[in-house]
JSON list of C-alpha atoms in Angstrom, two decimals:
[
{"chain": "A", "resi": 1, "resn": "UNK", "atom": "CA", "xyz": [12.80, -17.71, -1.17]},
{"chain": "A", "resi": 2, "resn": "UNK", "atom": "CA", "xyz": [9.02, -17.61, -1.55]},
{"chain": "A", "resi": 3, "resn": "UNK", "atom": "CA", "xyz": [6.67, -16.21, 0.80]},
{"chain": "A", "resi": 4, "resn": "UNK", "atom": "CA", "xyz": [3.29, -18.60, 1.86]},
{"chain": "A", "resi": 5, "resn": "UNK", "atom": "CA", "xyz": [0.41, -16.85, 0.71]},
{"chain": "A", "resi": 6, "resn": "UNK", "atom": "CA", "xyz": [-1.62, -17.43, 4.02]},
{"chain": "A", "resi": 7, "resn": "UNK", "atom": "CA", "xyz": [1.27, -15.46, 5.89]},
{"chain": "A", "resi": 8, "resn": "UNK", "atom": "CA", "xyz": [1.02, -12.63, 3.31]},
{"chain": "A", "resi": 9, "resn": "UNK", "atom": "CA", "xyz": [-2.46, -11.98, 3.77]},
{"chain": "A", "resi": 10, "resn": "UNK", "atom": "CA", "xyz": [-2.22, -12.42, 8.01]},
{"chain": "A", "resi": 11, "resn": "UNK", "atom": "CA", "xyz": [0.73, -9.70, 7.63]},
{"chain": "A", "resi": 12, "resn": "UNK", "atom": "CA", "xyz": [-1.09, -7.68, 5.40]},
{"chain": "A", "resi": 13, "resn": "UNK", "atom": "CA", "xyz": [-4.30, -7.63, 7.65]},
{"chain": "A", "resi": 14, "resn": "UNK", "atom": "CA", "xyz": [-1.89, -5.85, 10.40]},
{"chain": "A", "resi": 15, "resn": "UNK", "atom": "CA", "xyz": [-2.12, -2.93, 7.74]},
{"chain": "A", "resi": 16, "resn": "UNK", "atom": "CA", "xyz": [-4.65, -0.65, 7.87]},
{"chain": "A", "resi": 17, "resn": "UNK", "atom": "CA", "xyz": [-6.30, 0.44, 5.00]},
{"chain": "A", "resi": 18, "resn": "UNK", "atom": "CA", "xyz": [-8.64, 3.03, 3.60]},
{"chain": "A", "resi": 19, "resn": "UNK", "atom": "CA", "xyz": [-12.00, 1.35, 2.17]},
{"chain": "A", "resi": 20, "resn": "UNK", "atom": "CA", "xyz": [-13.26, 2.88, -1.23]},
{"chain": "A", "resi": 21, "resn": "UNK", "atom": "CA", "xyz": [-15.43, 1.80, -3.70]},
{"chain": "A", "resi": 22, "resn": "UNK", "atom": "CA", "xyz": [-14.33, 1.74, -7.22]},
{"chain": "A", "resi": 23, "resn": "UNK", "atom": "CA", "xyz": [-17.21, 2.13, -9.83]},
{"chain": "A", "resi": 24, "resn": "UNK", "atom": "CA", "xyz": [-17.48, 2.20, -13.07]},
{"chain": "A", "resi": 25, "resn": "UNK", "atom": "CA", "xyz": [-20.47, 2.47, -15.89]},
{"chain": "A", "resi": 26, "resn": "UNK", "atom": "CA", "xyz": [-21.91, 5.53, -17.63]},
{"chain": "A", "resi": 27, "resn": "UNK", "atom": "CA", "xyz": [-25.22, 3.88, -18.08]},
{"chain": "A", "resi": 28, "resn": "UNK", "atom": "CA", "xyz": [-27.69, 2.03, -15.94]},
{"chain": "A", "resi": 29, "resn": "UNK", "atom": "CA", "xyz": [-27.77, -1.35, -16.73]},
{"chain": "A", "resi": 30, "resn": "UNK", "atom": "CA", "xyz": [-24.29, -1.55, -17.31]},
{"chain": "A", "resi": 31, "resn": "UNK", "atom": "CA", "xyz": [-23.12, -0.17, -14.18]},
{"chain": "A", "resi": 32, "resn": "UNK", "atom": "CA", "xyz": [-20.63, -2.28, -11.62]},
{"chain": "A", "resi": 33, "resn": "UNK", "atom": "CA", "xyz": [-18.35, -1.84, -8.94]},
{"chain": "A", "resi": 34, "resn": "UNK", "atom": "CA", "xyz": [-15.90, -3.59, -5.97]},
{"chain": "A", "resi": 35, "resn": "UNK", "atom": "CA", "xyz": [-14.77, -2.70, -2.52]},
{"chain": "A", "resi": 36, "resn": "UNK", "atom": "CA", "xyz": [-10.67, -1.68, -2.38]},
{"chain": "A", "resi": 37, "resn": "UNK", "atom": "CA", "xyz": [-8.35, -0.68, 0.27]},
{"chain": "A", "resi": 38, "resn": "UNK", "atom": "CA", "xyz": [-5.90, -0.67, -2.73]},
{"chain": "A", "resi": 39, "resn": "UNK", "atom": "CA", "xyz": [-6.36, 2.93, -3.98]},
{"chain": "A", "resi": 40, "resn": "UNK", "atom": "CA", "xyz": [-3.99, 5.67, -3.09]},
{"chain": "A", "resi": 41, "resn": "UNK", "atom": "CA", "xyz": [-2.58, 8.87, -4.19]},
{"chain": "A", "resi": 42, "resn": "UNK", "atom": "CA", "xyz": [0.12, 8.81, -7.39]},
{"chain": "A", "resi": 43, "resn": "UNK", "atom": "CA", "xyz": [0.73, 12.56, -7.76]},
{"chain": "A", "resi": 44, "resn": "UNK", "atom": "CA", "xyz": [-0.61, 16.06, -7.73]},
{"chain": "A", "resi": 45, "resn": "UNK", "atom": "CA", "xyz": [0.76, 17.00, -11.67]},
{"chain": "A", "resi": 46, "resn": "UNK", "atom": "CA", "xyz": [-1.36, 15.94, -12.80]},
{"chain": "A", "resi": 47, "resn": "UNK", "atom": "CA", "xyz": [-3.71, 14.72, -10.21]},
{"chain": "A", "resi": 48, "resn": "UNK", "atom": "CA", "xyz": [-3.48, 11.32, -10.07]},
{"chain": "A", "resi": 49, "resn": "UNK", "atom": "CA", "xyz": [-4.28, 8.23, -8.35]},
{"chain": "A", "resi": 50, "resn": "UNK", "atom": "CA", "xyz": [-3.44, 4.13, -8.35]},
{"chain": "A", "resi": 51, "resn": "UNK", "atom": "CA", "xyz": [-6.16, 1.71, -7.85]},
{"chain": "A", "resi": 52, "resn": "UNK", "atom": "CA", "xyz": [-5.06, -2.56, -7.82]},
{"chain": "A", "resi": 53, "resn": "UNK", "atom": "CA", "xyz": [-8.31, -4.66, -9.49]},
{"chain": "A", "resi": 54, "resn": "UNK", "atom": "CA", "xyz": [-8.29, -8.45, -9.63]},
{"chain": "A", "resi": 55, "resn": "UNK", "atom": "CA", "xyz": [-8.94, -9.04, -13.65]},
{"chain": "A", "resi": 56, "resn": "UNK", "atom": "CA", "xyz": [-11.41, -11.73, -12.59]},
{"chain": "A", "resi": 57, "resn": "UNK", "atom": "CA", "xyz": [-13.53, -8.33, -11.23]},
{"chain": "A", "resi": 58, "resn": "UNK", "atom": "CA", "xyz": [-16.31, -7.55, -13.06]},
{"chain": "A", "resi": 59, "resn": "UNK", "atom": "CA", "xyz": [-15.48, -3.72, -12.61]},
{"chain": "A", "resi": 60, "resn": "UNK", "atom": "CA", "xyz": [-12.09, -5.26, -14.35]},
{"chain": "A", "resi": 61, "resn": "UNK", "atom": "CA", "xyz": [-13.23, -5.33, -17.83]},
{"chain": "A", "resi": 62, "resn": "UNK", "atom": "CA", "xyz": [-15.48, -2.18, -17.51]},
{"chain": "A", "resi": 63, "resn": "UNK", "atom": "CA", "xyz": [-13.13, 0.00, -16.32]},
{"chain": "A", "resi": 64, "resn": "UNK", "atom": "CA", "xyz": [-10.77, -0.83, -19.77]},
{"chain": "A", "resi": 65, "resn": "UNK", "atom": "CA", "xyz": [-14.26, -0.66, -21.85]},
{"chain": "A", "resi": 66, "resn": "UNK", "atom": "CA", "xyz": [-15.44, 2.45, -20.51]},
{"chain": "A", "resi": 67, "resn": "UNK", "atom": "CA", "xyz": [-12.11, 4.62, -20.21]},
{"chain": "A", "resi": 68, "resn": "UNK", "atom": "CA", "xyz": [-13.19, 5.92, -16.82]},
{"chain": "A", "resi": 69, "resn": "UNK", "atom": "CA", "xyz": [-14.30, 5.38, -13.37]},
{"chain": "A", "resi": 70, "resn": "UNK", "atom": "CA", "xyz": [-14.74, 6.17, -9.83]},
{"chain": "A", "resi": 71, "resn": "UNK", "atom": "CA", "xyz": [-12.68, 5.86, -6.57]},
{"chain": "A", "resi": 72, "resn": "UNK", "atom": "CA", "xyz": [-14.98, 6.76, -3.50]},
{"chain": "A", "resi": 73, "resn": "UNK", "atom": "CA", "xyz": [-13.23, 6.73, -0.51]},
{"chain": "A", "resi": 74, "resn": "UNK", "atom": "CA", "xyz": [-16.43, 5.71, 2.39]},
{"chain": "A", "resi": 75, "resn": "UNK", "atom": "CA", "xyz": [-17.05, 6.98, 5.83]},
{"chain": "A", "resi": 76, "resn": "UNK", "atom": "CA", "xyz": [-18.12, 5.04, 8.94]},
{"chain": "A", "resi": 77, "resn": "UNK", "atom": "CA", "xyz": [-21.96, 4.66, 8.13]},
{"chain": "A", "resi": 78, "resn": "UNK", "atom": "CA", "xyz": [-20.66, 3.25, 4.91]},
{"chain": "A", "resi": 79, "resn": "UNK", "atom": "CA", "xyz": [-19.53, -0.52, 6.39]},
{"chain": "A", "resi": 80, "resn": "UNK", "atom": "CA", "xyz": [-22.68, -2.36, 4.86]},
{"chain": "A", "resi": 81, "resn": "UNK", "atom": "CA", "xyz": [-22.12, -0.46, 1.23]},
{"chain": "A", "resi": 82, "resn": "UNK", "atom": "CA", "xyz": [-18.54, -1.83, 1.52]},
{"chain": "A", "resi": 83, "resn": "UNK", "atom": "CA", "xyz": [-19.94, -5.11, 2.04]},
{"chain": "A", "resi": 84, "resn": "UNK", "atom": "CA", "xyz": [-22.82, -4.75, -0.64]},
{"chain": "A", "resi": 85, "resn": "UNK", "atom": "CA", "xyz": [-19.89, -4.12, -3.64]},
{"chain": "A", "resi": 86, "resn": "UNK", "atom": "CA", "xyz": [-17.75, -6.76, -1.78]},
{"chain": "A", "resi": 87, "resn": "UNK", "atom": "CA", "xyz": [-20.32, -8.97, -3.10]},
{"chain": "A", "resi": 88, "resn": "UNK", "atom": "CA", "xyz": [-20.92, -10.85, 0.65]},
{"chain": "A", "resi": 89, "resn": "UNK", "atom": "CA", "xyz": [-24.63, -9.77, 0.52]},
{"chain": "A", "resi": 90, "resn": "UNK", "atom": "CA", "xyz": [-25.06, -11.67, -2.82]},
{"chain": "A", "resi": 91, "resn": "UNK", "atom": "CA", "xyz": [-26.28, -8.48, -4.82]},
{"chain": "A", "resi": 92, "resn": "UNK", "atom": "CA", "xyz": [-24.37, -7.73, -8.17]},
{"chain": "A", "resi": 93, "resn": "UNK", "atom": "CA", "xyz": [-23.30, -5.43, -10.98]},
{"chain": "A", "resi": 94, "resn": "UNK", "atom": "CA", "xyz": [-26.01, -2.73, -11.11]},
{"chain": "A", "resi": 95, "resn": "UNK", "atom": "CA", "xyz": [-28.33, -3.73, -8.40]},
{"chain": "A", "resi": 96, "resn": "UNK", "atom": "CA", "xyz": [-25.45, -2.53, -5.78]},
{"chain": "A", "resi": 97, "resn": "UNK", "atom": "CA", "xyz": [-25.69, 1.30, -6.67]},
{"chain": "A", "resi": 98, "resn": "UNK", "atom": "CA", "xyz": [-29.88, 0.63, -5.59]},
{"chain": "A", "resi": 99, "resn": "UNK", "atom": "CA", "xyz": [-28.12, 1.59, -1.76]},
{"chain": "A", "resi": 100, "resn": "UNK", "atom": "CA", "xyz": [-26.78, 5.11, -1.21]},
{"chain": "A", "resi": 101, "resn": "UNK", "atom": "CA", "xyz": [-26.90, 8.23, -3.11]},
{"chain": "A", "resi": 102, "resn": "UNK", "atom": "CA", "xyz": [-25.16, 8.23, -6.58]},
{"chain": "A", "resi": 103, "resn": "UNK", "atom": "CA", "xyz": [-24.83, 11.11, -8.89]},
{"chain": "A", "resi": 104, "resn": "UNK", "atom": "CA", "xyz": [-22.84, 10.57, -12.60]},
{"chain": "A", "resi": 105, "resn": "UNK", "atom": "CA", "xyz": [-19.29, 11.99, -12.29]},
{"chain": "A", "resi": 106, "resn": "UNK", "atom": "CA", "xyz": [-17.71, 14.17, -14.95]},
{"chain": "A", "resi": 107, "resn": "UNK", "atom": "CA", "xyz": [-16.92, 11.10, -16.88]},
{"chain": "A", "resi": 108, "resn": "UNK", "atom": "CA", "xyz": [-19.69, 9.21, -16.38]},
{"chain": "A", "resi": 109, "resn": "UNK", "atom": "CA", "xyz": [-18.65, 6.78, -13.98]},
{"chain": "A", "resi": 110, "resn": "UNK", "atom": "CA", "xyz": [-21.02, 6.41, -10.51]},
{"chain": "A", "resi": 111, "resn": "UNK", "atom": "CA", "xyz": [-19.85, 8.91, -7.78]},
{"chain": "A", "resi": 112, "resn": "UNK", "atom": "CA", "xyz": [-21.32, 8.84, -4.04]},
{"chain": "A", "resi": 113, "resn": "UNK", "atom": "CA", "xyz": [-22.27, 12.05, -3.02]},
{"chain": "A", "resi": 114, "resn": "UNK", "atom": "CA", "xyz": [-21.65, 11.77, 0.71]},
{"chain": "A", "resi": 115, "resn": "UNK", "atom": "CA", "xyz": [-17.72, 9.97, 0.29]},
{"chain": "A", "resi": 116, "resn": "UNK", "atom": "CA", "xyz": [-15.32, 11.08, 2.32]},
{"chain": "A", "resi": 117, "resn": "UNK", "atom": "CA", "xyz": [-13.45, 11.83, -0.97]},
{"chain": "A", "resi": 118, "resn": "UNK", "atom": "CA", "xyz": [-14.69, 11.18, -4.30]},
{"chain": "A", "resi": 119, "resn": "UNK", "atom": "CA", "xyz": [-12.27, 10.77, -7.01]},
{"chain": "A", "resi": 120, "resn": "UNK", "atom": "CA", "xyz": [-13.44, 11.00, -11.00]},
{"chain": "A", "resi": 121, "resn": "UNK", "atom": "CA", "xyz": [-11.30, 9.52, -12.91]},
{"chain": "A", "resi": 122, "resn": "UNK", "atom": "CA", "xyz": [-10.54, 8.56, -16.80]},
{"chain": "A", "resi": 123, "resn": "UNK", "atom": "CA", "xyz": [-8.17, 5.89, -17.23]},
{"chain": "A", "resi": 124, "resn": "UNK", "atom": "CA", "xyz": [-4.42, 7.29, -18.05]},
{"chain": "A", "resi": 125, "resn": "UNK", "atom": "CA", "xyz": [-2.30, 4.34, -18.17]},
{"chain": "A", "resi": 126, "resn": "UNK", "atom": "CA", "xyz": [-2.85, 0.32, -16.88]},
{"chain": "A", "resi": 127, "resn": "UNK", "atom": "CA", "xyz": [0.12, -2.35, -15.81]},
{"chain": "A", "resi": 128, "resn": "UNK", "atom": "CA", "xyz": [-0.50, -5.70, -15.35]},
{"chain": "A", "resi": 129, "resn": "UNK", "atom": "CA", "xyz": [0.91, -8.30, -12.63]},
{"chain": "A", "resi": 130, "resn": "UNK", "atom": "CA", "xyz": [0.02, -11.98, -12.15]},
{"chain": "A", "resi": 131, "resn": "UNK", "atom": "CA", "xyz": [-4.00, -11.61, -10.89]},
{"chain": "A", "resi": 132, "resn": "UNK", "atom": "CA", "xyz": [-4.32, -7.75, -10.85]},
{"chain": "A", "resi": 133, "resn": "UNK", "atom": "CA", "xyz": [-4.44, -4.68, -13.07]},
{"chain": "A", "resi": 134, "resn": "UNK", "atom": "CA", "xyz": [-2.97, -1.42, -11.73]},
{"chain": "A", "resi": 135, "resn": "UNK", "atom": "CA", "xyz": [-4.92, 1.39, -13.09]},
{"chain": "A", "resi": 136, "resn": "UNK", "atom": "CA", "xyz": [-3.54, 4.82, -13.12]},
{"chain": "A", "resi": 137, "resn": "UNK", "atom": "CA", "xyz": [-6.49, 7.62, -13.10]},
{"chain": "A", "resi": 138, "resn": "UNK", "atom": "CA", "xyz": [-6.64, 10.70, -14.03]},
{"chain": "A", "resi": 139, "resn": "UNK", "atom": "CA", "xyz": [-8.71, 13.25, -11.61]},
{"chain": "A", "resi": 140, "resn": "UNK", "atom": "CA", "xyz": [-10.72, 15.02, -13.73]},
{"chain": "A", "resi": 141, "resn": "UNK", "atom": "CA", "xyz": [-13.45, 15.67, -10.64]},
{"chain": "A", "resi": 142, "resn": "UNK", "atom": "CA", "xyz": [-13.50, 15.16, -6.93]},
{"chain": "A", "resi": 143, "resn": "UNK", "atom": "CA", "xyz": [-15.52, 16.18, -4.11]},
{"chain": "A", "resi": 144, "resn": "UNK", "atom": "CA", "xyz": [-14.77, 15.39, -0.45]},
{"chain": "A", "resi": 145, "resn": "UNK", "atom": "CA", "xyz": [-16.77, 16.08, 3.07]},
{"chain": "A", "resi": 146, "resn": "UNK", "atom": "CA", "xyz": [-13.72, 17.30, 6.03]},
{"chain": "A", "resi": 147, "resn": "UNK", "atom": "CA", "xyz": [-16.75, 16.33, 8.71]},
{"chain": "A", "resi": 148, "resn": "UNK", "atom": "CA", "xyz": [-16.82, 12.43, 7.83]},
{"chain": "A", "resi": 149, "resn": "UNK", "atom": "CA", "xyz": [-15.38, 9.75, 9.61]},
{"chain": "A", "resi": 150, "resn": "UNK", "atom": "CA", "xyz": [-13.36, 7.85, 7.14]},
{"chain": "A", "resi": 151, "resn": "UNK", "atom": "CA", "xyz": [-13.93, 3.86, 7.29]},
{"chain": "A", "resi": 152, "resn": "UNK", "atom": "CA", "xyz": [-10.38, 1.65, 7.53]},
{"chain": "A", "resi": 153, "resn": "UNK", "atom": "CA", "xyz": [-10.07, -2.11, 7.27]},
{"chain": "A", "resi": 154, "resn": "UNK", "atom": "CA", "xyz": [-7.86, -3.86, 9.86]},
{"chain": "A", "resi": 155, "resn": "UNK", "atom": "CA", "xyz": [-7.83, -7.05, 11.54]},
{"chain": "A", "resi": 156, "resn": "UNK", "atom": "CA", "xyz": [-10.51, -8.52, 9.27]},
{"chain": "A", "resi": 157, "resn": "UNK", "atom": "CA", "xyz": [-13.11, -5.77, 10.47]},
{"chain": "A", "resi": 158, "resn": "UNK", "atom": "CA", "xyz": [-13.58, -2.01, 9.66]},
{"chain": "A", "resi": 159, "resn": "UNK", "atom": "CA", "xyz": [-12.43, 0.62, 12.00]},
{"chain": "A", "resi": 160, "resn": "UNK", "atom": "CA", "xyz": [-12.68, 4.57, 12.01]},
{"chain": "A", "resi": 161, "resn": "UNK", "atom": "CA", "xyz": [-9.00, 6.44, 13.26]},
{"chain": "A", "resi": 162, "resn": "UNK", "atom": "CA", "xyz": [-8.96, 8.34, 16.39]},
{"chain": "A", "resi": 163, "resn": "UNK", "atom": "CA", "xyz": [-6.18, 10.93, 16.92]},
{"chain": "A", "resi": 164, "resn": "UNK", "atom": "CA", "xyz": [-3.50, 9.52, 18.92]},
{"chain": "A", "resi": 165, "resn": "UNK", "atom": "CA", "xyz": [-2.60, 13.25, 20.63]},
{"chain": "A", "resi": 166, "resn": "UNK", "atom": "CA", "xyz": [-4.80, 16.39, 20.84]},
{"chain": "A", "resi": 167, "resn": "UNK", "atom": "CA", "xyz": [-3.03, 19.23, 18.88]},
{"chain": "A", "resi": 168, "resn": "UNK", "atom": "CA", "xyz": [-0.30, 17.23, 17.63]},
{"chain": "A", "resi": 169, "resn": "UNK", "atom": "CA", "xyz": [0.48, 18.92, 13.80]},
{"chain": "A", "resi": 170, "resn": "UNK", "atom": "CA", "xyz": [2.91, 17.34, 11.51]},
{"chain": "A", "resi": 171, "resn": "UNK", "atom": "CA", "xyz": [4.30, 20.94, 10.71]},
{"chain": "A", "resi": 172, "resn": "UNK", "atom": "CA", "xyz": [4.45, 21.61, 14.42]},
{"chain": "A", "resi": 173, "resn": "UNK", "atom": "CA", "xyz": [7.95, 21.18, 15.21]},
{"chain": "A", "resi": 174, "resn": "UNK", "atom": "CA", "xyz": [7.81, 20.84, 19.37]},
{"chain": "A", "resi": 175, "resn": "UNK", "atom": "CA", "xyz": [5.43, 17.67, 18.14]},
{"chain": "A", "resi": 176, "resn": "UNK", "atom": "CA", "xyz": [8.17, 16.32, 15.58]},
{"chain": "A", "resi": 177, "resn": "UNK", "atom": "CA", "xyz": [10.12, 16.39, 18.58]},
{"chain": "A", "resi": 178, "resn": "UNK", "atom": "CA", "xyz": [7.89, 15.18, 20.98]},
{"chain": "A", "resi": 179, "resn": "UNK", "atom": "CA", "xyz": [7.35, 11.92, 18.17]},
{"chain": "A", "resi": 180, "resn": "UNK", "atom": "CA", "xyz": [11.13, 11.25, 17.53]},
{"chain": "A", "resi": 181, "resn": "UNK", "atom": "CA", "xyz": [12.10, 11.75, 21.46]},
{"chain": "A", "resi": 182, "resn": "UNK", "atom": "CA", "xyz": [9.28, 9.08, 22.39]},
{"chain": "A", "resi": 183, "resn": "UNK", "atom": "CA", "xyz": [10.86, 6.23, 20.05]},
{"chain": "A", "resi": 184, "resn": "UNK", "atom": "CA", "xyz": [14.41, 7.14, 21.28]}
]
């Protein structure tokens, strides 16, 4: 039984994602980049992280070439930047790091200095599906601001999380309690 790819991505828009910019490029010039909400956490031993790139990217090939890149996970003033590297505002490779502040990472690779979280990364191991690479990354850097907003995508627009209870911990176990009694 196959799955039609227009319900896949509706389903998949009900699921909210984190919005990061993945860069890659040591030098100016050659310096490139997309919009994810495919990057997440792989482990803490070593540090770690997973990040899903179409291989018709141009961040694709540069991120094998180069050994290294960036995930920069963007905060709520950030929504135009995410568009900028999703390539809707027609500007490309190089010319999108001309908006925000960049700094070079330990490897190289293009970090923002005011992400939410900034992940520096050299490239640890690669699989390959169908369409996309998965790249595993290797921390070797990261920076991150506790006083941003972090910028989702859901619904086919970006959103910022609010709490859903004031003082609600997940080691707090009167809330565990409180969250399992209300879906009973």
């Amino acid at each position: 039984m196959t799955v039609d790819a227009k319900d896949f991505k509706q389903a998949m828009r009900q699921c909210a994602g984190a919005v990061a910019l993945v860069t890659v490029g040591a030098e100016h010039g050659k310096r490139t980049g997309l919009t994810v909400t495919s990057a997440c956490s792989l482990s803490d031993t070593p540090p770690s992280l997973i990040v899903c790139v179409n291989r018709n990217a141009s961040a694709h090939a540069r991120i094998r070439e180069e050994g290294a890149f960036a995930v920069n996970f963007l905060h709520e003033d950030h929504a135009l930047l995410a568009l900028t590297f999703s390539g809707q505002k027609g500007i490309n490779g190089d010319d999108r790091f001309g908006f925000g502040q960049w700094t070079r990472g330990a490897t190289g690779a293009p970090v923002l200095t005011d992400a939410v979280a900034a992940f520096d990364c050299v490239l640890a191991q690669e699989f390959e599906t169908r369409t996309h690479s998965i790249f595993v990354g290797e921390v070797r850097d990261v920076s991150h601001s506790a006083m941003a907003t972090p910028l989702v995508y859901l619904r086919s627009n970006f959103h910022t999380p609010r709490e859903m209870r004031e003082g609600v911990t997940i080691g707090d176990l009167d809330a565990r309690h409180l969250s399992w009694t209300d879906f009973s």
